[in-house]
Amino acid sequence: MANFAIDAVKATTYDAIVIGSGISGGWAAKELTGKGLRTLVLERGRDVRHITDYPTTMMQPWEFEHRGQLPLEIRKANPIISKCYAFYEGSAQFFVKDAEHPYVQEKPFDWIRGYQVGGKSLMWARQTQRWSQFDFEGPARDGFAVDWPIRYEDLAPWYSYVEKFAGISGNKDGLPQLPDGEFLPPHEWNCVEKYFSQKMKDHYKGSRPIIMGRAAHITKPQPIHLQQGRAQCQHRTICERGCPFGGYFSSNSSTLPWAAKTGKLTLRPHSVVHSIIYDEKKGKATGVRVIDANTKEMMEFYARVIFVNAAALNTNLILLNSTSNRFPNGLGNDSGVLGKYVAFHNYRAGISGDYDGFLDMTTDGKRPNSPYIPRFRNVFKQETDFLRGYAAGFNAGRSSYSDQSGIGADLKTSLLNPKMGGWHVGSHMMGETIPKESNYVALDAGQKDPFGIPQLKISVAYDDNDDKMVKDYLEQMTEMFTVAGFKNIRTRDDKRNPGLDIHEMGGVRMGKDPKTSMLNKWNQLHAVKNVFVTDGASMTSTSTQNPSLTYMAFAARAVDYAVKEMNKKNL
Ligand SMILES: Cc1cc2nc3c(=O)[nH]c(=O)nc-3n(C[C@H](O)[C@H](O)[C@H](O)COP(=O)(O)OP(=O)(O)OC[C@H]3O[C@@H](n4cnc5c(N)ncnc54)[C@H](O)[C@@H]3O)c2cc1C
Ligand code: SF4
């Protein structure tokens, strides 16, 4: 009997455990297995295999029962997720439905999630800009949040490392607020976008550059991408259905199969992590408690090192739920800051207009990316009455229309020969929000999820700084559109709820001082050295750039450190 128990423990013991198989967990798994560690990846959702589990990826519009739209009853049953632009008939299989995984909105928060192998890496929009020195120095300079324990130079080599493997397209633009990376060829501009970029360059003397977006698409496969079995992006722009070419980066097409090839990976879907086990005698974490999603059986898995990559808010939930005599308020939470200083990106405002020129020009084909306006406010000095700044998306397109009034041959001819309309331009903001103690997540002990785990209570809201930023974005963009000669300028502040940006961050922030932060400069819990958090939960502040590339770089860097420490017997 004793032998049996020992064998059972052995069978559930690994060198490393990774919680979550999305963008950051996939990287942790690739790096850990690549360094020879037997690694268990625990994923709460179902398995999604590259190519075979993308059921809609080759479907034509007319093959969908609802021609791509979702029926009203599905939208009514999913009021939160239906607000996400990427949720439609072809992609619905990858989004968490509102009723299935409840949470408590102490303040309105639209939590958009993907619970499956690959997480949200299947549905993301693939914008991948590096964060800059201004982002990592920001809190120290501007006096918000706590100082980051690292600087851009600490992460730069790891950005290069992950960019080469993931495949990032872009142009070397030479901007200090948006460092260049290891780029594949950039996507093409259309004539109005090029015109706008040049016009802004002339008018603002280079201080408001408009560049081509940097995106995780393989525009020219390199040997490392072919070795992954990935091919050149075909510009189909239906990426959130899953890409059979591996044209964009996802855990499913890239990091997870690479990890599997080492023979060191065990991937366990349907495994809802309940909490991390802390051993007071050893003074470290020894494993993870898991509820099997199918049988509801509670089980334990053990490892020397644990990476928590469940996506920012779920990572907070797991740590908050990991209580012990030593840590009654959540694992590693000596400071009391766990769950606090949550921040996000402000996508509330947008602007659109028309352009009368270039009526002799049109566009050809599709492009899974668009131009980008890097932050130009408060970069080199504080120049407004709000802290930090915003970046923005920009795009131009030409519409076409056909007369649908006739019948028979006339109608067919008209439908087959659409007439070109004018050019339309548009932009949306991406503002940095300030991490504040009052923006927090906590466990709601009174309400449990279907697995008996306390639901997450989310209390996150905009503030005065965000309102001022929205106003400034609309004013500055109106000026820029006017300078460019765009007409019929229309502005909007849709007052969307936080969360819909899908860039939630913080709660387990990094910092120099264990009294005010959870993690040190290696993404390692100050108080539990063998637990690492390398997803958005670890972000000290949020930058104006999209975040996922930064999670990838942190994950690779932290694994490198962890394995060195393990080899030195420090972990
Ligand atoms: C429509 C859309 C567009 C986006 N566009 C961009 C973009 O352009 N650029 C950008 O940088 N980011 C973008 N994002 C955000 C990006 O997807 C996330 O930042 C990124 O996926 C976060 O990586 P992650 O590893 O932290 O989480 P995820 O990729 O979400 O993976 C987390 C995984 O953990 C699992 N998990 C959660 N809880 C548990 C548990 N208790 N036990 C076991 N497993 C668990 C989940 O099921 C999931 O698979 C977008 C997201 C969406 C949905
Ligand atoms: S645009 Fe590229 S990445 Fe997206 S689905 Fe098409 S081929 Fe795949």
CSV table of C-alpha atoms in Angstrom, one decimal, residues 314-486:
chain,number,residue,atom,x,y,z
A,314,ASN,CA,-7.7,34.3,-13.4
A,315,THR,CA,-4.2,34.3,-12.1
A,316,ASN,CA,-5.3,36.7,-9.4
A,317,LEU,CA,-8.2,34.4,-8.6
A,318,ILE,CA,-5.9,31.3,-8.2
A,319,LEU,CA,-3.5,33.1,-6.0
A,320,LEU,CA,-6.3,34.6,-3.8
A,321,ASN,CA,-7.8,31.1,-3.5
A,322,SER,CA,-4.4,29.6,-2.5
A,323,THR,CA,-4.6,30.2,1.3
A,324,SER,CA,-2.7,28.5,4.1
A,325,ASN,CA,-1.7,29.4,7.7
A,326,ARG,CA,1.3,31.2,6.4
A,327,PHE,CA,-0.7,33.1,3.7
A,328,PRO,CA,-4.3,33.5,4.9
A,329,ASN,CA,-4.9,36.3,2.3
A,330,GLY,CA,-3.6,34.5,-0.7
A,331,LEU,CA,-0.3,33.0,-1.8
A,332,GLY,CA,2.7,35.4,-1.4
A,333,ASN,CA,0.4,38.2,-0.2
A,334,ASP,CA,2.4,39.5,2.7
A,335,SER,CA,2.0,43.1,1.3
A,336,GLY,CA,-1.8,42.9,1.0
A,337,VAL,CA,-1.5,44.2,-2.6
A,338,LEU,CA,-2.7,41.0,-4.2
A,339,GLY,CA,-5.7,41.8,-6.4
A,340,LYS,CA,-5.1,45.5,-6.3
A,341,TYR,CA,-3.8,48.0,-8.9
A,342,VAL,CA,-5.6,46.4,-11.7
A,343,ALA,CA,-5.5,48.5,-14.9
A,344,PHE,CA,-6.5,48.2,-18.5
A,345,HIS,CA,-6.6,50.0,-21.8
A,346,ASN,CA,-9.1,52.7,-22.7
A,347,TYR,CA,-10.7,52.0,-26.1
A,348,ARG,CA,-13.7,54.3,-25.6
A,349,ALA,CA,-13.2,56.9,-28.2
A,350,GLY,CA,-13.1,56.8,-32.0
A,351,ILE,CA,-13.3,59.1,-35.0
A,352,SER,CA,-14.3,58.7,-38.6
A,353,GLY,CA,-14.5,60.8,-41.8
A,354,ASP,CA,-14.5,60.8,-45.6
A,355,TYR,CA,-11.9,61.8,-48.1
A,356,ASP,CA,-12.7,63.1,-51.6
A,357,GLY,CA,-9.4,62.5,-53.2
A,358,PHE,CA,-7.8,59.5,-54.9
A,359,LEU,CA,-11.0,58.6,-56.7
A,360,ASP,CA,-8.9,57.1,-59.5
A,361,MET,CA,-7.3,54.6,-57.0
A,362,THR,CA,-8.7,51.6,-55.2
A,363,THR,CA,-7.4,48.7,-53.0
A,364,ASP,CA,-6.8,45.2,-53.9
A,365,GLY,CA,-7.1,42.1,-51.6
A,366,LYS,CA,-7.2,42.1,-47.9
A,367,ARG,CA,-4.8,42.9,-45.1
A,368,PRO,CA,-4.9,41.4,-41.5
A,369,ASN,CA,-3.4,44.6,-40.0
A,370,SER,CA,-3.6,48.4,-40.2
A,371,PRO,CA,-1.5,51.5,-39.6
A,372,TYR,CA,-0.8,52.6,-36.1
A,373,ILE,CA,-0.3,56.0,-34.5
A,374,PRO,CA,2.3,55.6,-31.6
A,375,ARG,CA,1.8,57.7,-28.5
A,376,PHE,CA,2.7,61.3,-29.1
A,377,ARG,CA,1.4,62.9,-25.9
A,378,ASN,CA,3.5,63.4,-22.7
A,379,VAL,CA,6.3,61.2,-24.2
A,380,PHE,CA,9.3,63.5,-23.8
A,381,LYS,CA,7.8,65.9,-21.3
A,382,GLN,CA,4.5,66.3,-19.4
A,383,GLU,CA,2.4,68.5,-21.7
A,384,THR,CA,-1.2,67.9,-20.7
A,385,ASP,CA,-3.4,67.9,-17.6
A,386,PHE,CA,-3.6,64.1,-17.6
A,387,LEU,CA,-0.9,61.5,-16.9
A,388,ARG,CA,0.5,59.2,-19.6
A,389,GLY,CA,-1.0,59.0,-23.2
A,390,TYR,CA,-2.7,57.1,-25.9
A,391,ALA,CA,-1.8,55.3,-29.1
A,392,ALA,CA,-4.3,54.9,-31.9
A,393,GLY,CA,-5.3,52.7,-34.8
A,394,PHE,CA,-5.9,54.2,-38.2
A,395,ASN,CA,-7.2,52.8,-41.5
A,396,ALA,CA,-8.7,53.9,-44.8
A,397,GLY,CA,-10.8,52.0,-47.2
A,398,ARG,CA,-12.9,52.6,-50.2
A,399,SER,CA,-16.5,51.5,-50.3
A,400,SER,CA,-18.4,50.0,-53.2
A,401,TYR,CA,-22.2,49.7,-53.8
A,402,SER,CA,-24.5,48.3,-56.4
A,403,ASP,CA,-28.1,49.2,-57.4
A,404,GLN,CA,-30.3,46.5,-55.9
A,405,SER,CA,-33.6,47.9,-57.2
A,406,GLY,CA,-34.1,46.0,-60.4
A,407,ILE,CA,-35.0,42.4,-61.2
A,408,GLY,CA,-33.7,39.6,-63.4
A,409,ALA,CA,-30.8,40.3,-65.7
A,410,ASP,CA,-30.5,43.9,-64.8
A,411,LEU,CA,-30.2,43.1,-61.1
A,412,LYS,CA,-27.6,40.4,-61.8
A,413,THR,CA,-25.6,42.8,-64.0
A,414,SER,CA,-25.8,45.5,-61.3
A,415,LEU,CA,-24.7,43.1,-58.5
A,416,LEU,CA,-21.8,41.8,-60.5
A,417,ASN,CA,-20.6,45.3,-61.4
A,418,PRO,CA,-20.5,47.3,-58.2
A,419,LYS,CA,-19.7,51.0,-58.4
A,420,MET,CA,-16.9,52.5,-56.3
A,421,GLY,CA,-17.9,54.9,-53.5
A,422,GLY,CA,-15.6,57.4,-51.8
A,423,TRP,CA,-12.8,56.8,-49.3
A,424,HIS,CA,-13.6,56.5,-45.6
A,425,VAL,CA,-11.1,56.9,-42.8
A,426,GLY,CA,-11.3,55.9,-39.2
A,427,SER,CA,-9.3,55.7,-35.9
A,428,HIS,CA,-9.8,54.3,-32.4
A,429,MET,CA,-7.8,55.2,-29.3
A,430,MET,CA,-5.9,52.9,-27.0
A,431,GLY,CA,-5.3,54.9,-23.8
A,432,GLU,CA,-3.2,53.9,-20.8
A,433,THR,CA,-5.1,53.8,-17.5
A,434,ILE,CA,-3.5,54.4,-14.2
A,435,PRO,CA,-3.2,51.4,-11.8
A,436,LYS,CA,-5.0,52.4,-8.6
A,437,GLU,CA,-5.5,50.6,-5.3
A,438,SER,CA,-9.3,51.2,-5.7
A,439,ASN,CA,-9.3,49.2,-8.9
A,440,TYR,CA,-9.2,45.7,-7.5
A,441,VAL,CA,-10.4,42.1,-7.8
A,442,ALA,CA,-11.3,39.9,-4.8
A,443,LEU,CA,-13.0,36.6,-4.1
A,444,ASP,CA,-16.7,36.7,-3.4
A,445,ALA,CA,-17.0,34.1,-0.7
A,446,GLY,CA,-20.8,34.0,-1.0
A,447,GLN,CA,-21.0,33.1,-4.7
A,448,LYS,CA,-19.3,30.0,-6.1
A,449,ASP,CA,-18.7,28.9,-9.6
A,450,PRO,CA,-19.8,25.5,-11.0
A,451,PHE,CA,-16.7,23.9,-9.5
A,452,GLY,CA,-17.3,25.3,-6.0
A,453,ILE,CA,-14.6,27.9,-6.3
A,454,PRO,CA,-15.4,31.4,-5.1
A,455,GLN,CA,-16.4,33.7,-8.0
A,456,LEU,CA,-14.1,36.6,-8.9
A,457,LYS,CA,-15.5,40.0,-7.9
A,458,ILE,CA,-14.3,42.7,-10.2
A,459,SER,CA,-14.3,46.4,-9.1
A,460,VAL,CA,-12.7,48.4,-11.9
A,461,ALA,CA,-13.7,51.8,-13.3
A,462,TYR,CA,-12.5,54.8,-15.3
A,463,ASP,CA,-11.4,57.9,-13.6
A,464,ASP,CA,-10.9,61.6,-14.3
A,465,ASN,CA,-7.6,61.0,-16.0
A,466,ASP,CA,-9.3,58.7,-18.5
A,467,ASP,CA,-12.0,61.3,-19.3
A,468,LYS,CA,-9.4,63.9,-20.0
A,469,MET,CA,-7.5,61.6,-22.2
A,470,VAL,CA,-10.6,60.8,-24.3
A,471,LYS,CA,-11.3,64.5,-24.7
A,472,ASP,CA,-7.7,65.1,-25.8
A,473,TYR,CA,-7.7,62.2,-28.3
A,474,LEU,CA,-10.9,63.5,-29.9
A,475,GLU,CA,-9.5,67.0,-30.1
A,476,GLN,CA,-6.1,66.0,-31.5
A,477,MET,CA,-7.5,63.6,-34.0
A,478,THR,CA,-10.1,66.1,-35.2
A,479,GLU,CA,-7.2,68.5,-35.8
A,480,MET,CA,-5.2,65.9,-37.6
A,481,PHE,CA,-8.1,64.8,-39.8
A,482,THR,CA,-8.9,68.4,-40.6
A,483,VAL,CA,-5.3,69.1,-41.5
A,484,ALA,CA,-5.5,66.1,-43.8
A,485,GLY,CA,-8.6,67.5,-45.5
A,486,PHE,CA,-10.9,64.7,-44.3
